[in-house]
mmCIF file of C-alpha atoms in Angstrom:
data_model
loop_
_atom_site.group_PDB
_atom_site.id
_atom_site.type_symbol
_atom_site.label_atom_id
_atom_site.label_comp_id
_atom_site.label_asym_id
_atom_site.label_seq_id
_atom_site.Cartn_x
_atom_site.Cartn_y
_atom_site.Cartn_z
ATOM 1 C CA MET A 1 -34.080 -39.267 24.518
ATOM 2 C CA THR A 2 -30.334 -39.163 24.086
ATOM 3 C CA ARG A 3 -28.009 -36.932 26.041
ATOM 4 C CA ALA A 4 -27.407 -34.804 22.963
ATOM 5 C CA GLY A 5 -31.157 -34.122 22.683
ATOM 6 C CA PRO A 6 -31.592 -32.100 25.891
ATOM 7 C CA ILE A 7 -28.271 -30.294 25.395
ATOM 8 C CA SER A 8 -29.207 -29.423 21.829
ATOM 9 C CA ALA A 9 -32.622 -28.176 22.980
ATOM 10 C CA TYR A 10 -30.963 -26.100 25.719
ATOM 11 C CA LEU A 11 -28.508 -24.577 23.246
ATOM 12 C CA LYS A 12 -31.380 -23.742 20.878
ATOM 13 C CA LEU A 13 -33.261 -22.082 23.736
ATOM 14 C CA CYS A 14 -30.164 -20.060 24.661
ATOM 15 C CA HIS A 15 -29.698 -19.102 21.013
ATOM 16 C CA TRP A 16 -33.312 -17.923 20.808
ATOM 17 C CA LEU A 17 -32.961 -15.950 24.074
ATOM 18 C CA ASP A 18 -29.764 -14.393 22.738
ATOM 19 C CA ARG A 19 -31.501 -13.339 19.528
ATOM 20 C CA ALA A 20 -34.379 -11.832 21.534
ATOM 21 C CA ALA A 21 -31.944 -9.948 23.797
ATOM 22 C CA LEU A 22 -30.018 -8.726 20.754
ATOM 23 C CA ALA A 23 -33.219 -7.494 19.093
ATOM 24 C CA TYR A 24 -34.134 -5.694 22.304
ATOM 25 C CA CYS A 25 -30.673 -4.098 22.505
ATOM 26 C CA VAL A 26 -30.937 -2.883 18.914
ATOM 27 C CA ALA A 27 -34.409 -1.432 19.557
ATOM 28 C CA ALA A 28 -33.252 0.208 22.798
ATOM 29 C CA ALA A 29 -30.177 1.692 21.088
ATOM 30 C CA LEU A 30 -32.264 3.087 18.248
ATOM 31 C CA PHE A 31 -34.812 4.526 20.664
ATOM 32 C CA LEU A 32 -32.053 5.997 22.850
ATOM 33 C CA THR A 33 -30.412 7.640 19.853
ATOM 34 C CA GLY A 34 -33.679 9.108 18.590
ATOM 35 C CA ALA A 35 -34.822 10.195 22.040
ATOM 36 C CA THR A 36 -31.521 11.906 22.817
ATOM 37 C CA LEU A 37 -31.620 13.722 19.504
ATOM 38 C CA ALA A 38 -35.214 14.798 20.126
ATOM 39 C CA ILE A 39 -34.431 15.952 23.668
ATOM 40 C CA VAL A 40 -31.539 18.083 22.424
ATOM 41 C CA ILE A 41 -33.602 19.583 19.599
ATOM 42 C CA LEU A 42 -36.519 20.327 21.940
ATOM 43 C CA ARG A 43 -34.275 21.852 24.574
ATOM 44 C CA TYR A 44 -31.987 23.988 22.413
ATOM 45 C CA GLY A 45 -34.203 24.505 19.393
ATOM 46 C CA PHE A 46 -37.535 25.185 21.052
ATOM 47 C CA GLY A 47 -36.625 25.909 24.668
ATOM 48 C CA THR A 48 -38.841 23.141 26.040
ATOM 49 C CA GLY A 49 -38.385 19.666 27.436
ATOM 50 C CA SER A 50 -40.169 16.661 28.807
ATOM 51 C CA ILE A 51 -39.282 14.839 32.009
ATOM 52 C CA GLN A 52 -41.176 11.770 30.764
ATOM 53 C CA PHE A 53 -39.192 11.710 27.527
ATOM 54 C CA GLN A 54 -35.939 12.030 29.466
ATOM 55 C CA ASN A 55 -37.051 9.197 31.769
ATOM 56 C CA ALA A 56 -37.824 7.028 28.728
ATOM 57 C CA ALA A 57 -34.314 7.669 27.382
ATOM 58 C CA ASP A 58 -32.861 6.802 30.803
ATOM 59 C CA TYR A 59 -34.867 3.562 30.912
ATOM 60 C CA ALA A 60 -33.697 2.641 27.406
ATOM 61 C CA PHE A 61 -30.079 3.304 28.367
ATOM 62 C CA ALA A 62 -30.302 1.296 31.596
ATOM 63 C CA SER A 63 -31.878 -1.718 29.947
ATOM 64 C CA LEU A 64 -29.512 -1.532 26.948
ATOM 65 C CA LEU A 65 -26.520 -1.501 29.250
ATOM 66 C CA VAL A 66 -27.732 -4.475 31.277
ATOM 67 C CA PHE A 67 -28.872 -6.664 28.360
ATOM 68 C CA ALA A 68 -25.724 -5.975 26.324
ATOM 69 C CA ILE A 69 -23.715 -8.024 28.837
ATOM 70 C CA PRO A 70 -25.300 -11.443 28.101
ATOM 71 C CA VAL A 71 -25.430 -10.608 24.384
ATOM 72 C CA THR A 72 -21.689 -9.949 24.446
ATOM 73 C CA LEU A 73 -20.986 -13.167 26.361
ATOM 74 C CA ALA A 74 -23.003 -15.236 23.868
ATOM 75 C CA ARG A 75 -20.801 -13.910 21.061
ATOM 76 C CA GLY A 76 -17.518 -14.631 22.819
ATOM 77 C CA GLY A 77 -16.845 -10.922 23.238
ATOM 78 C CA HIS A 78 -15.973 -11.148 26.914
ATOM 79 C CA VAL A 79 -12.667 -9.739 28.072
ATOM 80 C CA ARG A 80 -9.937 -12.161 28.981
ATOM 81 C CA VAL A 81 -7.906 -10.918 31.906
ATOM 82 C CA GLU A 82 -4.967 -13.165 31.192
ATOM 83 C CA VAL A 83 -2.241 -11.461 29.231
ATOM 84 C CA ILE A 84 -0.739 -14.714 28.018
ATOM 85 C CA SER A 85 -3.987 -16.488 27.039
ATOM 86 C CA GLU A 86 -3.414 -15.880 23.346
ATOM 87 C CA ARG A 87 -0.269 -18.035 23.495
ATOM 88 C CA LEU A 88 -1.948 -20.921 25.317
ATOM 89 C CA SER A 89 -3.596 -23.982 23.845
ATOM 90 C CA PRO A 90 -7.325 -24.120 23.073
ATOM 91 C CA ARG A 91 -7.618 -26.895 25.671
ATOM 92 C CA TYR A 92 -6.305 -24.564 28.387
ATOM 93 C CA ILE A 93 -8.689 -21.810 27.269
ATOM 94 C CA ARG A 94 -11.602 -24.261 27.373
ATOM 95 C CA ILE A 95 -10.722 -25.408 30.908
ATOM 96 C CA ALA A 96 -10.240 -21.799 32.047
ATOM 97 C CA ASP A 97 -13.646 -20.858 30.597
ATOM 98 C CA ILE A 98 -15.357 -23.767 32.338
ATOM 99 C CA LEU A 99 -13.745 -22.896 35.669
ATOM 100 C CA ALA A 100 -14.530 -19.198 35.262
ATOM 101 C CA VAL A 101 -18.196 -19.921 34.575
ATOM 102 C CA LEU A 102 -18.537 -22.386 37.450
ATOM 103 C CA ILE A 103 -16.471 -20.515 40.047
ATOM 104 C CA PHE A 104 -17.217 -16.878 39.193
ATOM 105 C CA LEU A 105 -20.017 -16.248 36.704
ATOM 106 C CA ILE A 106 -22.739 -18.468 38.166
ATOM 107 C CA PRO A 107 -22.129 -17.544 41.826
ATOM 108 C CA VAL A 108 -21.767 -13.796 41.153
ATOM 109 C CA PHE A 109 -24.850 -13.463 38.978
ATOM 110 C CA GLY A 110 -26.795 -15.840 41.216
ATOM 111 C CA LEU A 111 -25.899 -13.619 44.158
ATOM 112 C CA MET A 112 -27.034 -10.567 42.206
ATOM 113 C CA ILE A 113 -30.445 -12.164 41.646
ATOM 114 C CA HIS A 114 -30.693 -13.225 45.290
ATOM 115 C CA ALA A 115 -29.572 -9.859 46.674
ATOM 116 C CA PHE A 116 -31.763 -7.769 44.393
ATOM 117 C CA TRP A 117 -34.935 -9.869 44.729
ATOM 118 C CA PRO A 118 -36.369 -8.190 47.899
ATOM 119 C CA ASP A 119 -35.958 -4.712 46.383
ATOM 120 C CA LEU A 120 -37.527 -5.879 43.132
ATOM 121 C CA SER A 121 -40.456 -7.486 44.954
ATOM 122 C CA TYR A 122 -41.078 -4.302 46.914
ATOM 123 C CA SER A 123 -40.780 -2.200 43.781
ATOM 124 C CA TRP A 124 -43.402 -4.342 42.026
ATOM 125 C CA SER A 125 -45.695 -4.320 45.064
ATOM 126 C CA ILE A 126 -45.868 -0.508 45.103
ATOM 127 C CA ARG A 127 -45.651 -0.153 41.290
ATOM 128 C CA GLU A 128 -42.687 2.177 41.755
ATOM 129 C CA GLY A 129 -42.578 5.240 39.541
ATOM 130 C CA ALA A 130 -40.086 7.976 38.814
ATOM 131 C CA VAL A 131 -38.674 10.109 41.606
ATOM 132 C CA GLU A 132 -39.229 13.344 39.675
ATOM 133 C CA THR A 133 -42.623 15.021 39.732
ATOM 134 C CA GLY A 134 -44.317 14.339 36.422
ATOM 135 C CA GLY A 135 -41.841 11.607 35.593
ATOM 136 C CA LEU A 136 -42.563 8.382 33.790
ATOM 137 C CA GLY A 137 -43.900 5.469 35.828
ATOM 138 C CA GLY A 138 -42.729 1.914 35.469
ATOM 139 C CA VAL A 139 -39.409 1.995 37.297
ATOM 140 C CA TYR A 140 -40.320 -1.450 38.613
ATOM 141 C CA ILE A 141 -40.272 -2.788 35.043
ATOM 142 C CA VAL A 142 -36.822 -1.325 34.426
ATOM 143 C CA LYS A 143 -35.578 -2.770 37.720
ATOM 144 C CA THR A 144 -36.645 -6.194 36.459
ATOM 145 C CA ALA A 145 -33.960 -5.959 33.768
ATOM 146 C CA LEU A 146 -31.091 -6.584 36.229
ATOM 147 C CA PRO A 147 -32.183 -9.988 37.570
ATOM 148 C CA LEU A 148 -33.444 -10.987 34.132
ATOM 149 C CA ALA A 149 -30.107 -10.152 32.526
ATOM 150 C CA SER A 150 -28.321 -11.949 35.386
ATOM 151 C CA ALA A 151 -30.366 -15.073 34.658
ATOM 152 C CA LEU A 152 -29.495 -14.710 30.972
ATOM 153 C CA MET A 153 -25.815 -14.483 31.916
ATOM 154 C CA ILE A 154 -26.051 -17.753 33.827
ATOM 155 C CA LEU A 155 -27.881 -19.437 30.944
ATOM 156 C CA GLN A 156 -25.383 -18.138 28.373
ATOM 157 C CA GLY A 157 -22.452 -19.156 30.573
ATOM 158 C CA LEU A 158 -23.763 -22.702 30.786
ATOM 159 C CA ALA A 159 -24.381 -22.696 27.033
ATOM 160 C CA MET A 160 -20.788 -21.559 26.523
ATOM 161 C CA ILE A 161 -19.620 -24.615 28.478
ATOM 162 C CA LEU A 162 -21.948 -27.018 26.674
ATOM 163 C CA LYS A 163 -21.191 -25.848 23.141
ATOM 164 C CA PRO A 164 -18.820 -28.090 21.233
ATOM 165 C CA ALA A 165 -15.407 -26.464 20.768
ATOM 166 C CA GLU A 166 -15.773 -26.267 16.978
ATOM 167 C CA LYS A 167 -18.881 -24.069 17.334
ATOM 168 C CA ARG A 168 -17.369 -21.571 19.759
ATOM 169 C CA LYS A 169 -16.282 -18.341 18.093
ATOM 170 C CA ASP A 170 -13.552 -17.483 20.599
ATOM 171 C CA VAL A 171 -11.904 -20.892 20.184
ATOM 172 C CA GLN A 172 -12.100 -20.606 16.391
ATOM 173 C CA GLU A 173 -10.244 -17.319 16.514
ATOM 174 C CA ILE A 174 -7.437 -18.934 18.537
ATOM 175 C CA LEU A 175 -7.075 -21.883 16.167
#
């Protein structure tokens, strides 16, 4: 198998994971919008509420927030800190992206996975539920979103490096 074969397969996998994360973000955003509307109508229209429904909206918000980060990175929507980067050559931008992924993104998100793993393991072992009485269970599932999204960030960062320059949206905008 040629070198392009494994890289192409990896990029296809990352593309599929990105599409799955995007679909999840859309579903979570729609659920969050509907749940918030329903909570407001129940509270102010009928004088009632549901802790479980509020917990479900909180879970949707938390997972949407976390999974939106790798989705944004895959689309080149990350924020560039450099003020002068728009005046620099695409080659400089490419080198800066590679260095940023290797020096910052991979170590930071790898550390997040490593640091959060004991808490996640404990949470799964006790099947952690909501703190509120009568709240929705499954906090351990929501807590899984952080290391999963961190792994997706690492995968998308590597895909960003491996993509040819002509296929990268942020480079196309500069050219």
